[in-house]
Short mmCIF file of C-alpha atoms and ligand atoms in Angstrom, two decimals:
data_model
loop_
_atom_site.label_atom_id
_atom_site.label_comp_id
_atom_site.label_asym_id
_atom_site.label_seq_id
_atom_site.Cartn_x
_atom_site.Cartn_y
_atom_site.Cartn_z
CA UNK M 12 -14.82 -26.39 -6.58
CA UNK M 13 -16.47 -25.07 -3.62
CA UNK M 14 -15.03 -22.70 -0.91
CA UNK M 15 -16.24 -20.60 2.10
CA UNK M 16 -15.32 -17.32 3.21
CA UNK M 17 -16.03 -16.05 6.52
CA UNK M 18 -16.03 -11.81 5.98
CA UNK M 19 -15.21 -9.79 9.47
CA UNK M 20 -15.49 -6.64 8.36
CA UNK M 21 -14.53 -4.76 11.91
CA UNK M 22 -14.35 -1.39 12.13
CA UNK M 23 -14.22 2.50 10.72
CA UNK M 24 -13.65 1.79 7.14
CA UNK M 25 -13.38 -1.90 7.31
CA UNK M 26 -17.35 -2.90 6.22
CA UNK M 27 -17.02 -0.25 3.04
CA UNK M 28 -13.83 -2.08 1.96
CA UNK M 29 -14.65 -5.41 2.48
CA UNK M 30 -17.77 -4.25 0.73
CA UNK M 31 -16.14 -3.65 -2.20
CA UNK M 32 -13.74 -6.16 -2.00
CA UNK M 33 -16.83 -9.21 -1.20
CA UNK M 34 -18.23 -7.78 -4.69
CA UNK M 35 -14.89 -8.33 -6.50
CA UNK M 36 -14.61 -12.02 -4.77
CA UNK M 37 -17.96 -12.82 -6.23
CA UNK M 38 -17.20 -11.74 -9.38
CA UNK M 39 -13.63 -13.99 -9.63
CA UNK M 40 -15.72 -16.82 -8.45
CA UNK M 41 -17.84 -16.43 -10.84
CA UNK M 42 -15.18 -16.05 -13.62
CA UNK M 43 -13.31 -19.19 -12.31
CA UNK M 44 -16.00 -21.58 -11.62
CA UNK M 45 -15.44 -21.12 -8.06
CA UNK M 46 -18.79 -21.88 -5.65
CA UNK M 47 -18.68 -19.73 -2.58
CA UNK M 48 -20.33 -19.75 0.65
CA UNK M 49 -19.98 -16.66 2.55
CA UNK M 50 -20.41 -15.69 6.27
CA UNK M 51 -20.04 -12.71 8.51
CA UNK M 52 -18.90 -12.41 11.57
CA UNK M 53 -18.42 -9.58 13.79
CA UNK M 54 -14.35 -8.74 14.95
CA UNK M 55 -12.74 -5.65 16.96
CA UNK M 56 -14.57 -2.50 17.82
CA UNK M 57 -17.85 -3.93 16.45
CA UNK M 58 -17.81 -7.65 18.60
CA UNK M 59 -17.02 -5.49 21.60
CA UNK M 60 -20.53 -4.25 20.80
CA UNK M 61 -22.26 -6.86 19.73
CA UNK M 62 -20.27 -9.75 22.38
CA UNK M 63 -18.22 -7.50 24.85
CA UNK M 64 -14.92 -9.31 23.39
CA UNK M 65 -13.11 -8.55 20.44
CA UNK M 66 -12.82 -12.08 19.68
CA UNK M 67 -15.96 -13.76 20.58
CA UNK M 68 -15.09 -17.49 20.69
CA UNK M 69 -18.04 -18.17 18.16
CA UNK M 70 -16.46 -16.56 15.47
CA UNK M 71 -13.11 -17.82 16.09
CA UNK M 72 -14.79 -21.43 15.68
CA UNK M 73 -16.30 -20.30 12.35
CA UNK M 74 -12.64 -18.88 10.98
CA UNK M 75 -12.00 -22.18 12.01
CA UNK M 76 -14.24 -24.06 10.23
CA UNK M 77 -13.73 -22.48 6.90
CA UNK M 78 -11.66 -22.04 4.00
CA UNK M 79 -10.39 -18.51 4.03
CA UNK M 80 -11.24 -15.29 6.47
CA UNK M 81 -11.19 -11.51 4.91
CA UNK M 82 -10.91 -9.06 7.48
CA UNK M 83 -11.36 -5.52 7.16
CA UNK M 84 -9.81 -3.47 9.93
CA UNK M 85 -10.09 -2.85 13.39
CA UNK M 86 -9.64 -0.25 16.27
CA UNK M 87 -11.33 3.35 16.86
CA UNK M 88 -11.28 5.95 19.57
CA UNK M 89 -14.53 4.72 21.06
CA UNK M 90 -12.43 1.74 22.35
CA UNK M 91 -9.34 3.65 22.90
CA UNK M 92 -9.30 3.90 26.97
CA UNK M 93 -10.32 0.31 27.27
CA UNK M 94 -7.49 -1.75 28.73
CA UNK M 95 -4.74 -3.40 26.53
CA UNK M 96 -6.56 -7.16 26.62
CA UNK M 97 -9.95 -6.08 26.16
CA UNK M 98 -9.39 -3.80 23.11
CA UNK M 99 -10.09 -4.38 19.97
CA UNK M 100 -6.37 -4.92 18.22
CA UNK M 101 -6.80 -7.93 20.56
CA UNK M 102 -9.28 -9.24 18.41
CA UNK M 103 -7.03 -9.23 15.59
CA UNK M 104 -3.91 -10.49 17.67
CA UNK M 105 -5.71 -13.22 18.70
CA UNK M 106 -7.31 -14.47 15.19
CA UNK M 107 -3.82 -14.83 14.02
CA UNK M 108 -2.79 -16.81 17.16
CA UNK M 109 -5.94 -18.82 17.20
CA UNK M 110 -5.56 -19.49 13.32
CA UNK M 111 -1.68 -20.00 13.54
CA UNK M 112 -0.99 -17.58 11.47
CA UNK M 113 2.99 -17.05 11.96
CA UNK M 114 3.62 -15.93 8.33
CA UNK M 115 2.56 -12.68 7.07
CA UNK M 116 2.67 -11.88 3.30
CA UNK M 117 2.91 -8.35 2.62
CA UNK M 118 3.90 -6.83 -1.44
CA UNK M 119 4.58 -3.63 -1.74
CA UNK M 120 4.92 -3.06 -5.78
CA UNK M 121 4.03 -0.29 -8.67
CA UNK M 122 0.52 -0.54 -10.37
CA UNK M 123 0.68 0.63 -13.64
CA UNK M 124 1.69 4.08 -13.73
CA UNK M 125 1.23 4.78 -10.07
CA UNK M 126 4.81 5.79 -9.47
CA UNK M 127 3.64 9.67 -9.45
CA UNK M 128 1.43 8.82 -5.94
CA UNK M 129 4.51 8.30 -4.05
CA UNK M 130 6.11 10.76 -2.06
CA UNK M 131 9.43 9.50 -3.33
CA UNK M 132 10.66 10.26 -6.70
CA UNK M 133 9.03 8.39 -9.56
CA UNK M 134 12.50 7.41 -10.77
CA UNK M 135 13.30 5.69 -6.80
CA UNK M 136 10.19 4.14 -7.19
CA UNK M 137 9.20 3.04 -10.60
CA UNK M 138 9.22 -0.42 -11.32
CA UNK M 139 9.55 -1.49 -7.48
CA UNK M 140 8.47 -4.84 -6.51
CA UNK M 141 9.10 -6.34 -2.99
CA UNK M 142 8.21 -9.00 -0.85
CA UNK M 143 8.09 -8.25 2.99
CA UNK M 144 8.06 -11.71 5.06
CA UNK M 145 6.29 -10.94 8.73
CA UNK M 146 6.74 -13.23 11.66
CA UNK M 147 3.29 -12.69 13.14
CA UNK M 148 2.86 -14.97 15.88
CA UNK M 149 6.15 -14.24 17.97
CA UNK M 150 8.48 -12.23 18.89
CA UNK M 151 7.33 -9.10 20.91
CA UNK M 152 3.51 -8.79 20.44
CA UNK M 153 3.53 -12.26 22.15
CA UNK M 154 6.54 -12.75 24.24
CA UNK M 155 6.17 -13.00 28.05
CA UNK M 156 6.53 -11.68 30.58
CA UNK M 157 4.97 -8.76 30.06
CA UNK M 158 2.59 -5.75 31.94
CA UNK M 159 2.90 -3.04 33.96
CA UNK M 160 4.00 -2.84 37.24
CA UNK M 161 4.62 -0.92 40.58
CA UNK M 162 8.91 -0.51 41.39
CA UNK M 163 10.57 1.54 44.49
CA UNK M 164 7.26 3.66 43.96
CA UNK M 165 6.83 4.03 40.00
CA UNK M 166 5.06 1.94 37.72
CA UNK M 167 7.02 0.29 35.15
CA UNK M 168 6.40 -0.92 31.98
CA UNK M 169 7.78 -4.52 30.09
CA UNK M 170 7.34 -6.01 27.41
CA UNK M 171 9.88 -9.36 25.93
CA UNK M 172 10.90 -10.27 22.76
CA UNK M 173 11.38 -13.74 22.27
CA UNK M 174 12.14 -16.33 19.45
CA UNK M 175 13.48 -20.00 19.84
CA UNK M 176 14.98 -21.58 16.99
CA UNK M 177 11.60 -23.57 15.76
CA UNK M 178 9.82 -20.22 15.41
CA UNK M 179 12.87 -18.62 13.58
CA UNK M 180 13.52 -21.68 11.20
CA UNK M 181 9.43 -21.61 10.28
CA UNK M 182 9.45 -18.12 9.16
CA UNK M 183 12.66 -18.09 7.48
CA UNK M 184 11.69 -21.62 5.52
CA UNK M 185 8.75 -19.15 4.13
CA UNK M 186 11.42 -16.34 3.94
CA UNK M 187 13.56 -18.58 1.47
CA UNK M 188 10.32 -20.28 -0.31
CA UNK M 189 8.54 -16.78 -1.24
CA UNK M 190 12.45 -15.62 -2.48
CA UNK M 191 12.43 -19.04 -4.38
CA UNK M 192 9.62 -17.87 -6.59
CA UNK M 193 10.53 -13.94 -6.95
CA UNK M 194 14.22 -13.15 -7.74
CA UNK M 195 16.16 -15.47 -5.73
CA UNK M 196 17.17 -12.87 -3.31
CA UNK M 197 16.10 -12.79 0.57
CA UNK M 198 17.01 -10.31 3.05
CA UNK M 199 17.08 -11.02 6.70
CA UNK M 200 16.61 -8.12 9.00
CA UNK M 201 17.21 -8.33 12.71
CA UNK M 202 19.40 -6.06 15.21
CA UNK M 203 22.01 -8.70 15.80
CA UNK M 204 24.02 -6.25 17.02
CA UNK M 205 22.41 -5.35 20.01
CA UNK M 206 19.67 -8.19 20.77
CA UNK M 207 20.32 -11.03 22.04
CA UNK M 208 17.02 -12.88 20.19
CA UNK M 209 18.08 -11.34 16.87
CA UNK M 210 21.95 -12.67 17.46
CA UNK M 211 19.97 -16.15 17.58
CA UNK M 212 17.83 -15.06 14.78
CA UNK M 213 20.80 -13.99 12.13
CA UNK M 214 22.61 -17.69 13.30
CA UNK M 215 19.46 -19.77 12.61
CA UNK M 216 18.90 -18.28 9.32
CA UNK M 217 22.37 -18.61 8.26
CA UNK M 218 22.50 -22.07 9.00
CA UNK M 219 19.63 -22.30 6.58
CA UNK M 220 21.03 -21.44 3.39
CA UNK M 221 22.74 -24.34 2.19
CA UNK M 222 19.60 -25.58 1.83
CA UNK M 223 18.69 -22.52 -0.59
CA UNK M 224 21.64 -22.24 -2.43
CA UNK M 225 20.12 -20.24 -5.81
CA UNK M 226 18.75 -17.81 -3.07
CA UNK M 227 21.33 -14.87 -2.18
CA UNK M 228 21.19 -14.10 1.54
CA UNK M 229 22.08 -10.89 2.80
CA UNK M 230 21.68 -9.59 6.63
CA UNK M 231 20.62 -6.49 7.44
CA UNK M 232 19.78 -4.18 10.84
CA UNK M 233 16.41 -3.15 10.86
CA UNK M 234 17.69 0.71 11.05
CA UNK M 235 19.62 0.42 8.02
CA UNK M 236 16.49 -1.47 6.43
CA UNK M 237 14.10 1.43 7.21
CA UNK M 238 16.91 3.07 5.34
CA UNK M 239 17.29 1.03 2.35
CA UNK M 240 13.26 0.65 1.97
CA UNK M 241 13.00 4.30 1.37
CA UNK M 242 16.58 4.85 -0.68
CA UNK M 243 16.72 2.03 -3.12
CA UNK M 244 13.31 0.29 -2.85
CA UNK M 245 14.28 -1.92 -5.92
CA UNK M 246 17.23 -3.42 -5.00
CA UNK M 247 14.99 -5.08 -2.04
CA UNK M 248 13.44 -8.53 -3.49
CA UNK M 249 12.20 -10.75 -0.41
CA UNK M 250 12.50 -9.31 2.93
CA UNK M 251 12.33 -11.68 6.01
CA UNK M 252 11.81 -10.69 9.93
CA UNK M 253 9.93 -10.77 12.92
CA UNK M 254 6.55 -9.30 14.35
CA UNK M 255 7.26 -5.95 15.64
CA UNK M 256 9.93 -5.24 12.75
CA UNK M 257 7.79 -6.33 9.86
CA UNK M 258 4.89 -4.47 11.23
CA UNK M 259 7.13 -0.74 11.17
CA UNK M 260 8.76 -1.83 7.76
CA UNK M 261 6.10 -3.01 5.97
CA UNK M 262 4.03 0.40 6.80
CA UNK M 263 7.50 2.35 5.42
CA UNK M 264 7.55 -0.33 2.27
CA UNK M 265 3.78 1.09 2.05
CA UNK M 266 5.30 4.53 0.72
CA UNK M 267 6.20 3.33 -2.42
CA UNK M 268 3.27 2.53 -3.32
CA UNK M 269 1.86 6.22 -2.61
CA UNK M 270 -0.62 5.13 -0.46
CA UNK M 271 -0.95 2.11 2.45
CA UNK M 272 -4.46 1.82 0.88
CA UNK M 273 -2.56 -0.12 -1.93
CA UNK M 274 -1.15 -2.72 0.71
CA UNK M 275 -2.47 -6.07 0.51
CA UNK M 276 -1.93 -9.21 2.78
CA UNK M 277 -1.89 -12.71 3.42
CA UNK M 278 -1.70 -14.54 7.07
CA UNK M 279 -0.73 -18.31 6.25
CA UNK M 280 -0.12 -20.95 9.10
CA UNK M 281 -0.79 -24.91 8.23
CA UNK M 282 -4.56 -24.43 7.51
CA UNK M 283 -6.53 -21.59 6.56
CA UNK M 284 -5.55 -18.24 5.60
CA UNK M 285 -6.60 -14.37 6.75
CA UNK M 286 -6.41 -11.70 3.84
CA UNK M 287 -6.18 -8.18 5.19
CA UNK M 288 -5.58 -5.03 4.10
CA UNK M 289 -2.30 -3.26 5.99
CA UNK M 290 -4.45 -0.34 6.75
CA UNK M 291 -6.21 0.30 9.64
CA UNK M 292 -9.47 1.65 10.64
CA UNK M 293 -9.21 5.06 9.42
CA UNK M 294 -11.87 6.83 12.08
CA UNK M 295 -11.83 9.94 10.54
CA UNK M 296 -12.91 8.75 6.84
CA UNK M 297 -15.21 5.71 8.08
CA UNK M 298 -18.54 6.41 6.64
CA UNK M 299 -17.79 9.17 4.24
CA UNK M 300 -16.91 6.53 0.45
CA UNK M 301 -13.28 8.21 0.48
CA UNK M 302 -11.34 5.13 1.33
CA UNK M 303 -9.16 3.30 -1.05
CA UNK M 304 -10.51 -0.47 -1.20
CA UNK M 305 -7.54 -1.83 -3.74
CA UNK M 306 -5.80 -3.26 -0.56
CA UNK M 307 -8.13 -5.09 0.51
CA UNK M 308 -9.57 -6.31 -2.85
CA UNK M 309 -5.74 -6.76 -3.56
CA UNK M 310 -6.38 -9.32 -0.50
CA UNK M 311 -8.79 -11.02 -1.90
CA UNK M 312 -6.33 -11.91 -5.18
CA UNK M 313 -4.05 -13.02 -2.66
CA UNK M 314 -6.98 -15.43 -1.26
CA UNK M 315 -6.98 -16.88 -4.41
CA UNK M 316 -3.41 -17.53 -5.03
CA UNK M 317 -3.16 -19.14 -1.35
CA UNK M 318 -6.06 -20.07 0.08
CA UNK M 319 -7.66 -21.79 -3.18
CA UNK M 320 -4.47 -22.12 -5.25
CA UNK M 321 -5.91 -20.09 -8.53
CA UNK M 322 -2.69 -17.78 -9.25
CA UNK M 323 -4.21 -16.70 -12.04
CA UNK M 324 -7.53 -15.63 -10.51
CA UNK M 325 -4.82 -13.50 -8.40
CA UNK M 326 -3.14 -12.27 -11.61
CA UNK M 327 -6.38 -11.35 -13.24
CA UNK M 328 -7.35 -8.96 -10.18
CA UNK M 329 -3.75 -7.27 -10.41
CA UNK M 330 -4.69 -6.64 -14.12
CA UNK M 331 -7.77 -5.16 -13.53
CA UNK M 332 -6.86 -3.09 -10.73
CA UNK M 333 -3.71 -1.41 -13.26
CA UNK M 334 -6.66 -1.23 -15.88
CA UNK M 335 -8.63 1.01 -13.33
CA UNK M 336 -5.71 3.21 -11.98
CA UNK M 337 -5.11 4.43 -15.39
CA UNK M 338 -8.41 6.58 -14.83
CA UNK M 339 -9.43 6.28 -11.87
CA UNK M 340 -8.32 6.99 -8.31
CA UNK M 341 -9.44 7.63 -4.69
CA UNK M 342 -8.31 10.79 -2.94
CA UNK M 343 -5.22 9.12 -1.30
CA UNK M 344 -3.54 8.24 -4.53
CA UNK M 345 -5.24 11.18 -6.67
CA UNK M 346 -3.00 12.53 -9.60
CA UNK M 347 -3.32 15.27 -12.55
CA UNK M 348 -5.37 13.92 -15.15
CA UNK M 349 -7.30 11.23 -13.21
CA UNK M 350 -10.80 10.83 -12.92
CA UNK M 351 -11.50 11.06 -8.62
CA UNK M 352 -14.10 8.09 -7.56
CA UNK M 353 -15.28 7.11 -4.31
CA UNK M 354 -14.72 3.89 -2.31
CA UNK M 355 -18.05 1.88 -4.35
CA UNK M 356 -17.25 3.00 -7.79
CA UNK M 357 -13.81 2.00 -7.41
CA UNK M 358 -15.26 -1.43 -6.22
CA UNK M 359 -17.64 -1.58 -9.09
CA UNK M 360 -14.78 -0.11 -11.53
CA UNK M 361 -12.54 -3.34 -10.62
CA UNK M 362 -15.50 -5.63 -11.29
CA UNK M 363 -16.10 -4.43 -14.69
CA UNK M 364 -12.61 -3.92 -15.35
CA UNK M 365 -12.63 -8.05 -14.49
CA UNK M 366 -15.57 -8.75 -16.54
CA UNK M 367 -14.27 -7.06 -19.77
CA UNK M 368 -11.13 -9.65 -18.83
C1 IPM N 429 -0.86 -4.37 11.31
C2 IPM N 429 -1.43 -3.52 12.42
C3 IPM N 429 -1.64 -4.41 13.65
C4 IPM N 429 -0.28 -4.94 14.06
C5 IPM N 429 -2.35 -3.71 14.82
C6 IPM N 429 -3.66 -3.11 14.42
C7 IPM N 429 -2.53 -4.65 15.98
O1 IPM N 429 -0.61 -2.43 12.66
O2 IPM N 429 -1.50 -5.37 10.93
O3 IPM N 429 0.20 -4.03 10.80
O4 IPM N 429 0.47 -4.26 14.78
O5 IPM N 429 0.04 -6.06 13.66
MG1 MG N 430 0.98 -2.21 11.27
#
């Protein structure tokens, strides 16, 4: 079998973790069978530089044209007073539009005996395993109208949040899908109780069910979520919601790990896939070997459970990566008793952990 990988790295810390992660793809490959052919391509902060837009239209065409994309991370101060459409988050914005990526894939679970590196007690957090199901193509990052304008003398700011049925019933069929193959149960979060697009949202979703009747449905409002996430993470199994919710959940869901340097993710649409880590850039460690690749060589597991359908290529990275946080851990998830490593040994750590099997 024979794939190819187009590698953006982006920004700040985003070429030493894809780094890392690029050397554990090649080594899963090579322990599968797998042929790769990878590119790079510039995205964010860094095709500003090279292109002047965060999304030069060249490397869109090559995400395009192949199998999988793992992106690093974008953003930095440099590009910071740059307006809204030319900076770089638009870069990644408009990779998942271009790609059609409307479903978002983001696990927050326990490796090994990680439950120490939260900030929540180990007890609240031990053995925690869920699923968080992103809308990423809608809803408020997308919706028009939008942009600021001039009023009786003051500027004004809008933004809308929008969802018709088609996008709702998409995201919710993954919603019901992902719960399908985890414990059966799917929450739905939305503020039904105030918005209009989330009254719409809770009544598509519902409709749904019969269709999914070994999954449990429950509703939720995205306050009480927050909530929920941080009081009893495992009672959560699959959560389901849209853009601007998933993106300030799945950062809280993050917490029980210890560390959103843990967080892996998957972008699906009809095609191709995006693996990225939830982090971002991380300006202030870029260039210094302190940041935590696992969620972005997490990534690449999820790339080949996805992308290339080899869940046990996926399973095999997990294993490795529990092997490795036995000993070893960045500063972010440090503990008594651990050995501290750098970004590249903890790269290099995975591989051999891989290799021994
Ligand atoms: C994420 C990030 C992005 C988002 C930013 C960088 C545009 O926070 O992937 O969660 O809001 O989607
Ligand atoms: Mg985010």
């Amino acid at each position: 079998m024979k794939k190819s990988v187009l590698i953006t790295p982006g920004d700040g810390i985003g070429p030493e973790v894809t780094r890392e992660a690029v050397k554990v793809l090649n080594a899963c490959a090579r322990l599968a069978g797998l042929t790769l052919s990878l590119e790079e391509a510039p995205i964010g902060g860094a095709a500003i530089e090279a292109a002047g837009n965060p999304l030069p239209p060249e490397v869109l065409n090559k995400a395009l044209a192949a199998d999988a994309v793992l992106l690093g991370a974008v953003g930095g101060p440099r590009w910071d007073k740059l307006p809204m459409v030319q900076r770089p988050e638009k870069g990644l914005l408009a990779i998942r539009e271009g790609l059609g990526l409307f479903a978002n894939l983001r696990p927050a679970k326990i490796y090994g005996d990680m439950a120490g590196a939260s900030t929540l007690k180990p007890e609240v957090v031990d053995g925690a395993d869920l699923m968080v199901v992103r809308e990423l193509t809608g809803g408020i990052y997308f919706g028009q109208p939008r942009g600021i304008t001039e009023k009786d003398g003051r500027r004004e700011g809008f933004n809308t949040m929008r969802y018709n049925e088609t996008e709702i019933e998409r995201i919710a069929r993954v919603g019901f899908q992902t719960a399908m193959r985890r414990h059966k149960r799917l929450v739905s979060v939305d503020k039904a109780n105030v918005l209009e697009v989330s009254a719409l949202w809770r009544e598509v979703v519902t409709a749904m069910a019969p269709e999914f009747p070994e999954v449990t449905l429950e509703h939720m409002y995205v306050d009480n979520a927050a909530m929920q996430i941080i009081r009893a993470p495992k009672r959560i199994d699959t959560l389901v919601t849209g853009n601007l919710f998933g993106d300030i959940l799945s950062d809280a869901a993050a917490m029980i790990t210890g560390s959103i340097g843990m967080l892996p993710s998957a972008s699906l649409g009809e095609g191709r896939g995006l693996y990225e880590p939830v982090h971002g850039s991380a300006p202030d460690i870029a260039g210094l070997d302190l940041a935590n690749p696992l969620a972005t060589i997490l990534s690449v597991g999820m790339m080949f459970r996805y992308s290339f359908d080899l869940p046990a290529e996926d399973d095999r990275i997990n294993r490795a990566v529990s092997a490795v946080l036995a000993k070893h851990r960045t500063e972010d998830i440090m503990a008594s008793g651990k050995t501290p490593v750098g970004c590249a040994r903890m790269g290099d750590l995975v591989v051999e952990a891989l290799e021994r099997g």
